[in-house]
Amino acid sequence: MVKPVILAVDDDASVLGAVERDLRQHYRADYRVMRAASGAEALETAKELAARSTPIALFLADQRMPGMTGIEMLRAVRQVHPSSRRVLLTAYADTDVAIAGINDIGLDHYLMKPWDPPEQRLYPVLDDLLSEWRSRVRPTFDGIRVVGSQWSPESFEAKEFLSRNRVPYEWVDIDADAAARALVKSVAGDVDKLPVVLFPDGTRLIAPTTIELATKAGLQTQANRPFYDVIVIGGGPAGLANALYAASEGLRTVLVESQAPGGQAGTSSMIENYLGFPAGVTGADLAGRAVAQARRFGAEIISAHKVVGLRREDPYRVVVLDDASELTAYAVVLATGMSARMLDAPGLAQLQGVGVYYGAAMTEAARYRAKDVCVVGGANSAGQGALFFSRYARRVTMLVRAPDLQPTMSRYLVDRIRSASNIDVINGVEVQAVTGNGSLETITVKSPERGDERAIPASAMFIFIGVKPHTEEFAGILERDEAGFLLTGAELPQEHGRPRGWTLERPPFMFETSIPGVFAAGDVRAGANRRVAAAVGEGSAAIHSVHRYLRTV
Ligand SMILES: Cc1cc2nc3c(=O)[nH]c(=O)nc-3n(C[C@H](O)[C@H](O)[C@H](O)COP(=O)(O)OP(=O)(O)OC[C@H]3O[C@@H](n4cnc5c(N)ncnc54)[C@H](O)[C@@H]3O)c2cc1C
């Protein structure tokens, strides 16, 4: 935790030196004693410390200073350090000013010069004020602080990105913290430029892009080598398993992930069917363990870069990233998975991130404590989401298009949902529209069968309505099925008794796509069994095919 500051301010160098000495002698163990030789310098220091999230516990300022008086300075710093204690050093003639200051700027105390002996005339007063300050102010978090609004989708995205990448941060809501709002205004010039992200070294980012945030938060965003044996695209369970096995078997391996390692599994509140975890494991925990394990074997994991292109330059495969940089390797494994399908209804786009969420936005659960929320969808992920949010929300209403939860949801989830006292299920409805002033308030659903509409008040809706594969970047380059999933091995479309466009004598290896040396594993592969264990299995097994391929180049 950061040591709070006591700031002494006086233009008279000998008085300032004496104050500083006395303060240090008594408070140096718990406070950092700083000095400023004018009101303007004090104001500057106060702003800098606020930007670094270092609290000033107490200002001790002389009234008589040229340019800016003590009272004027103490008034100005109230904006940036509203909870600091403020003490004025006065001469006898300034007593009236000091008394007026008590009403005017909430001055806590005035001390007559000289204050000797400090044991009687200085420390008892300051001890009282500081202990009162400590009782009201919580200790400052000594890490990254995300200052934003719960109504800002960009603030939500920054929080999601940091938490999914397991970067600890403190959330500061400008709607609940006047000092934070003032700070945003002073550094960003405007409270709409959100979030402001404050770093422990005193620097800050205003409304940062993902790559700016990732780089500043210390995540690896650039490859260390010009060339690899294998490039893995996507850091879900399949990609992580693939990178882990590749690196552990001595291959120079880099994994490129557009958001955060963990993939869909990383967003799961509790995975209960993964081998070896009888009590279940959260997706975040599983992802964190896998990342640590892959890195231990030497795999590089690059975050916040999307792969946007793939080229064949025999015998190399070239992968193009979203900043136009390129990575080259002998082999590429695509493990780009799939993601939630977006719901299309009036109002949804405007309220996304401020009440409307896709998937289990776990960082938001606590915000909806004791509120009413809806979960849209009727498959396993929706069931897990409903159970997770029922721990926080007053009531969870599931909006399901099908007439029954089964057969799309596993029996054990259906049983748990039916026995949960605060989960309702409405079957046979579709979302028509959502409305809300600044955040979600009402969801209108329609029953296509009965034709009737009803409005359901809700503070949040979490949507789980199916998936689409992440393969748009590879359309026209690799063979895909009708839904866009990648075709591999024996599944590749045949022409004249061999895969269409295939020029090699040998048939494609298992997991190999229509380009030799380019493999696909996990949910992105057509016909995959879309489960964590299956993705891990495919990612691990695909390395066997990579080895076979590497023997040919
Ligand atoms: C909410 C939820 C709960 C689930 N619960 C369970 C469960 O309890 N048990 C179970 O067995 N399964 C569960 N699943 C399914 C399971 O999570 C998936 O089957 C598994 O994550 C698939 O792994 P994957 O690596 O193939 O793909 P994904 O997990 O989808 O990972 C793909 C990764 O690739 C990245 N990516 C995509 N395109 C690019 C690109 N162009 N460049 C760079 N990176 C890219 C994505 O950001 C993503 O991180 C759940 C899924 C969800 C959504």
mmCIF file with all atom_site columns, C-alpha atoms in Angstrom, residues 323-427:
data_model
loop_
_atom_site.group_PDB
_atom_site.id
_atom_site.type_symbol
_atom_site.label_atom_id
_atom_site.label_alt_id
_atom_site.label_comp_id
_atom_site.label_asym_id
_atom_site.label_entity_id
_atom_site.label_seq_id
_atom_site.pdbx_PDB_ins_code
_atom_site.Cartn_x
_atom_site.Cartn_y
_atom_site.Cartn_z
_atom_site.occupancy
_atom_site.B_iso_or_equiv
_atom_site.pdbx_formal_charge
_atom_site.auth_seq_id
_atom_site.auth_comp_id
_atom_site.auth_asym_id
_atom_site.auth_atom_id
_atom_site.pdbx_PDB_model_num
ATOM 1   C CA . ASP A 1 323 ? -1.007  -4.025  -37.045 1.00 0.00 ? 323 ASP A CA 1
ATOM 2   C CA . ALA A 1 324 ? 0.248   -5.329  -40.450 1.00 0.00 ? 324 ALA A CA 1
ATOM 3   C CA . SER A 1 325 ? 3.239   -7.055  -38.835 1.00 0.00 ? 325 SER A CA 1
ATOM 4   C CA . GLU A 1 326 ? 3.940   -10.617 -39.950 1.00 0.00 ? 326 GLU A CA 1
ATOM 5   C CA . LEU A 1 327 ? 5.094   -13.822 -38.279 1.00 0.00 ? 327 LEU A CA 1
ATOM 6   C CA . THR A 1 328 ? 6.673   -16.693 -40.172 1.00 0.00 ? 328 THR A CA 1
ATOM 7   C CA . ALA A 1 329 ? 6.812   -20.404 -39.339 1.00 0.00 ? 329 ALA A CA 1
ATOM 8   C CA . TYR A 1 330 ? 6.900   -23.828 -40.918 1.00 0.00 ? 330 TYR A CA 1
ATOM 9   C CA . ALA A 1 331 ? 3.472   -24.732 -39.528 1.00 0.00 ? 331 ALA A CA 1
ATOM 10  C CA . VAL A 1 332 ? 0.352   -22.960 -38.315 1.00 0.00 ? 332 VAL A CA 1
ATOM 11  C CA . VAL A 1 333 ? -2.386  -24.290 -36.029 1.00 0.00 ? 333 VAL A CA 1
ATOM 12  C CA . LEU A 1 334 ? -5.723  -22.506 -36.118 1.00 0.00 ? 334 LEU A CA 1
ATOM 13  C CA . ALA A 1 335 ? -7.554  -22.747 -32.814 1.00 0.00 ? 335 ALA A CA 1
ATOM 14  C CA . THR A 1 336 ? -9.714  -19.667 -33.195 1.00 0.00 ? 336 THR A CA 1
ATOM 15  C CA . GLY A 1 337 ? -12.852 -21.251 -31.752 1.00 0.00 ? 337 GLY A CA 1
ATOM 16  C CA . MET A 1 338 ? -16.163 -19.544 -32.043 1.00 0.00 ? 338 MET A CA 1
ATOM 17  C CA . SER A 1 339 ? -18.179 -16.928 -30.214 1.00 0.00 ? 339 SER A CA 1
ATOM 18  C CA . ALA A 1 340 ? -21.661 -15.949 -29.243 1.00 0.00 ? 340 ALA A CA 1
ATOM 19  C CA . ARG A 1 341 ? -24.057 -15.103 -31.984 1.00 0.00 ? 341 ARG A CA 1
ATOM 20  C CA . MET A 1 342 ? -25.385 -11.557 -31.640 1.00 0.00 ? 342 MET A CA 1
ATOM 21  C CA . LEU A 1 343 ? -29.069 -10.961 -31.067 1.00 0.00 ? 343 LEU A CA 1
ATOM 22  C CA . ASP A 1 344 ? -30.685 -8.538  -33.461 1.00 0.00 ? 344 ASP A CA 1
ATOM 23  C CA . ALA A 1 345 ? -33.460 -6.399  -32.001 1.00 0.00 ? 345 ALA A CA 1
ATOM 24  C CA . PRO A 1 346 ? -34.050 -2.646  -31.626 1.00 0.00 ? 346 PRO A CA 1
ATOM 25  C CA . GLY A 1 347 ? -32.138 -1.056  -28.713 1.00 0.00 ? 347 GLY A CA 1
ATOM 26  C CA . LEU A 1 348 ? -29.635 -3.892  -28.207 1.00 0.00 ? 348 LEU A CA 1
ATOM 27  C CA . ALA A 1 349 ? -26.611 -2.239  -29.819 1.00 0.00 ? 349 ALA A CA 1
ATOM 28  C CA . GLN A 1 350 ? -27.066 0.998   -27.843 1.00 0.00 ? 350 GLN A CA 1
ATOM 29  C CA . LEU A 1 351 ? -27.356 -0.819  -24.512 1.00 0.00 ? 351 LEU A CA 1
ATOM 30  C CA . GLN A 1 352 ? -24.536 -3.331  -25.033 1.00 0.00 ? 352 GLN A CA 1
ATOM 31  C CA . GLY A 1 353 ? -22.166 -3.102  -22.078 1.00 0.00 ? 353 GLY A CA 1
ATOM 32  C CA . VAL A 1 354 ? -24.699 -1.089  -20.065 1.00 0.00 ? 354 VAL A CA 1
ATOM 33  C CA . GLY A 1 355 ? -27.162 -3.827  -19.193 1.00 0.00 ? 355 GLY A CA 1
ATOM 34  C CA . VAL A 1 356 ? -26.909 -5.990  -22.320 1.00 0.00 ? 356 VAL A CA 1
ATOM 35  C CA . TYR A 1 357 ? -24.106 -8.551  -22.289 1.00 0.00 ? 357 TYR A CA 1
ATOM 36  C CA . TYR A 1 358 ? -23.123 -11.534 -24.410 1.00 0.00 ? 358 TYR A CA 1
ATOM 37  C CA . GLY A 1 359 ? -22.088 -14.568 -22.398 1.00 0.00 ? 359 GLY A CA 1
ATOM 38  C CA . ALA A 1 360 ? -21.450 -14.716 -18.689 1.00 0.00 ? 360 ALA A CA 1
ATOM 39  C CA . ALA A 1 361 ? -20.036 -11.237 -18.044 1.00 0.00 ? 361 ALA A CA 1
ATOM 40  C CA . MET A 1 362 ? -18.836 -12.307 -14.610 1.00 0.00 ? 362 MET A CA 1
ATOM 41  C CA . THR A 1 363 ? -17.236 -8.989  -13.728 1.00 0.00 ? 363 THR A CA 1
ATOM 42  C CA . GLU A 1 364 ? -20.730 -7.475  -13.820 1.00 0.00 ? 364 GLU A CA 1
ATOM 43  C CA . ALA A 1 365 ? -22.497 -9.967  -11.549 1.00 0.00 ? 365 ALA A CA 1
ATOM 44  C CA . ALA A 1 366 ? -21.970 -8.055  -8.303  1.00 0.00 ? 366 ALA A CA 1
ATOM 45  C CA . ARG A 1 367 ? -23.413 -4.908  -9.856  1.00 0.00 ? 367 ARG A CA 1
ATOM 46  C CA . TYR A 1 368 ? -26.755 -6.650  -10.257 1.00 0.00 ? 368 TYR A CA 1
ATOM 47  C CA . ARG A 1 369 ? -26.924 -7.883  -6.674  1.00 0.00 ? 369 ARG A CA 1
ATOM 48  C CA . ALA A 1 370 ? -30.554 -7.879  -5.499  1.00 0.00 ? 370 ALA A CA 1
ATOM 49  C CA . LYS A 1 371 ? -31.767 -6.751  -8.953  1.00 0.00 ? 371 LYS A CA 1
ATOM 50  C CA . ASP A 1 372 ? -33.842 -8.576  -11.549 1.00 0.00 ? 372 ASP A CA 1
ATOM 51  C CA . VAL A 1 373 ? -31.941 -9.917  -14.561 1.00 0.00 ? 373 VAL A CA 1
ATOM 52  C CA . CYS A 1 374 ? -32.762 -12.055 -17.600 1.00 0.00 ? 374 CYS A CA 1
ATOM 53  C CA . VAL A 1 375 ? -30.792 -14.776 -19.320 1.00 0.00 ? 375 VAL A CA 1
ATOM 54  C CA . VAL A 1 376 ? -31.625 -15.311 -22.993 1.00 0.00 ? 376 VAL A CA 1
ATOM 55  C CA . GLY A 1 377 ? -31.119 -18.838 -24.365 1.00 0.00 ? 377 GLY A CA 1
ATOM 56  C CA . GLY A 1 378 ? -31.815 -22.413 -23.441 1.00 0.00 ? 378 GLY A CA 1
ATOM 57  C CA . ALA A 1 379 ? -28.594 -24.392 -23.942 1.00 0.00 ? 379 ALA A CA 1
ATOM 58  C CA . ASN A 1 380 ? -26.005 -25.433 -21.327 1.00 0.00 ? 380 ASN A CA 1
ATOM 59  C CA . SER A 1 381 ? -24.128 -22.126 -21.307 1.00 0.00 ? 381 SER A CA 1
ATOM 60  C CA . ALA A 1 382 ? -27.402 -20.260 -20.634 1.00 0.00 ? 382 ALA A CA 1
ATOM 61  C CA . GLY A 1 383 ? -28.211 -22.691 -17.818 1.00 0.00 ? 383 GLY A CA 1
ATOM 62  C CA . GLN A 1 384 ? -24.790 -22.196 -16.229 1.00 0.00 ? 384 GLN A CA 1
ATOM 63  C CA . GLY A 1 385 ? -25.182 -18.448 -16.608 1.00 0.00 ? 385 GLY A CA 1
ATOM 64  C CA . ALA A 1 386 ? -28.607 -18.460 -14.929 1.00 0.00 ? 386 ALA A CA 1
ATOM 65  C CA . LEU A 1 387 ? -27.275 -20.477 -11.971 1.00 0.00 ? 387 LEU A CA 1
ATOM 66  C CA . PHE A 1 388 ? -24.278 -18.174 -11.637 1.00 0.00 ? 388 PHE A CA 1
ATOM 67  C CA . PHE A 1 389 ? -26.315 -14.952 -11.718 1.00 0.00 ? 389 PHE A CA 1
ATOM 68  C CA . SER A 1 390 ? -28.902 -16.410 -9.308  1.00 0.00 ? 390 SER A CA 1
ATOM 69  C CA . ARG A 1 391 ? -26.204 -16.158 -6.604  1.00 0.00 ? 391 ARG A CA 1
ATOM 70  C CA . TYR A 1 392 ? -26.298 -12.354 -6.940  1.00 0.00 ? 392 TYR A CA 1
ATOM 71  C CA . ALA A 1 393 ? -29.574 -11.263 -8.505  1.00 0.00 ? 393 ALA A CA 1
ATOM 72  C CA . ARG A 1 394 ? -32.914 -11.142 -6.713  1.00 0.00 ? 394 ARG A CA 1
ATOM 73  C CA . ARG A 1 395 ? -34.572 -12.950 -9.603  1.00 0.00 ? 395 ARG A CA 1
ATOM 74  C CA . VAL A 1 396 ? -33.255 -14.494 -12.811 1.00 0.00 ? 396 VAL A CA 1
ATOM 75  C CA . THR A 1 397 ? -35.721 -14.976 -15.641 1.00 0.00 ? 397 THR A CA 1
ATOM 76  C CA . MET A 1 398 ? -34.669 -17.272 -18.467 1.00 0.00 ? 398 MET A CA 1
ATOM 77  C CA . LEU A 1 399 ? -36.142 -16.326 -21.836 1.00 0.00 ? 399 LEU A CA 1
ATOM 78  C CA . VAL A 1 400 ? -36.110 -19.448 -23.988 1.00 0.00 ? 400 VAL A CA 1
ATOM 79  C CA . ARG A 1 401 ? -37.345 -19.779 -27.577 1.00 0.00 ? 401 ARG A CA 1
ATOM 80  C CA . ALA A 1 402 ? -37.878 -23.562 -27.413 1.00 0.00 ? 402 ALA A CA 1
ATOM 81  C CA . PRO A 1 403 ? -40.991 -24.949 -25.692 1.00 0.00 ? 403 PRO A CA 1
ATOM 82  C CA . ASP A 1 404 ? -38.844 -26.798 -23.128 1.00 0.00 ? 404 ASP A CA 1
ATOM 83  C CA . LEU A 1 405 ? -35.304 -26.679 -21.701 1.00 0.00 ? 405 LEU A CA 1
ATOM 84  C CA . GLN A 1 406 ? -34.629 -30.225 -22.764 1.00 0.00 ? 406 GLN A CA 1
ATOM 85  C CA . PRO A 1 407 ? -33.155 -31.654 -24.955 1.00 0.00 ? 407 PRO A CA 1
ATOM 86  C CA . THR A 1 408 ? -30.854 -28.641 -25.558 1.00 0.00 ? 408 THR A CA 1
ATOM 87  C CA . MET A 1 409 ? -29.742 -28.475 -21.904 1.00 0.00 ? 409 MET A CA 1
ATOM 88  C CA . SER A 1 410 ? -28.081 -31.247 -19.873 1.00 0.00 ? 410 SER A CA 1
ATOM 89  C CA . ARG A 1 411 ? -30.343 -32.992 -17.383 1.00 0.00 ? 411 ARG A CA 1
ATOM 90  C CA . TYR A 1 412 ? -28.261 -32.003 -14.318 1.00 0.00 ? 412 TYR A CA 1
ATOM 91  C CA . LEU A 1 413 ? -28.552 -28.311 -15.206 1.00 0.00 ? 413 LEU A CA 1
ATOM 92  C CA . VAL A 1 414 ? -32.297 -28.537 -15.850 1.00 0.00 ? 414 VAL A CA 1
ATOM 93  C CA . ASP A 1 415 ? -32.749 -30.126 -12.414 1.00 0.00 ? 415 ASP A CA 1
ATOM 94  C CA . ARG A 1 416 ? -30.740 -27.419 -10.689 1.00 0.00 ? 416 ARG A CA 1
ATOM 95  C CA . ILE A 1 417 ? -32.593 -24.637 -12.466 1.00 0.00 ? 417 ILE A CA 1
ATOM 96  C CA . ARG A 1 418 ? -35.952 -26.144 -11.547 1.00 0.00 ? 418 ARG A CA 1
ATOM 97  C CA . SER A 1 419 ? -34.964 -26.393 -7.900  1.00 0.00 ? 419 SER A CA 1
ATOM 98  C CA . ALA A 1 420 ? -33.524 -22.846 -7.682  1.00 0.00 ? 420 ALA A CA 1
ATOM 99  C CA . SER A 1 421 ? -36.045 -20.652 -5.866  1.00 0.00 ? 421 SER A CA 1
ATOM 100 C CA . ASN A 1 422 ? -35.098 -17.424 -7.688  1.00 0.00 ? 422 ASN A CA 1
ATOM 101 C CA . ILE A 1 423 ? -34.946 -18.673 -11.291 1.00 0.00 ? 423 ILE A CA 1
ATOM 102 C CA . ASP A 1 424 ? -38.011 -18.516 -13.543 1.00 0.00 ? 424 ASP A CA 1
ATOM 103 C CA . VAL A 1 425 ? -38.138 -19.946 -17.025 1.00 0.00 ? 425 VAL A CA 1
ATOM 104 C CA . ILE A 1 426 ? -40.372 -18.471 -19.745 1.00 0.00 ? 426 ILE A CA 1
ATOM 105 C CA . ASN A 1 427 ? -40.496 -20.811 -22.740 1.00 0.00 ? 427 ASN A CA 1
#
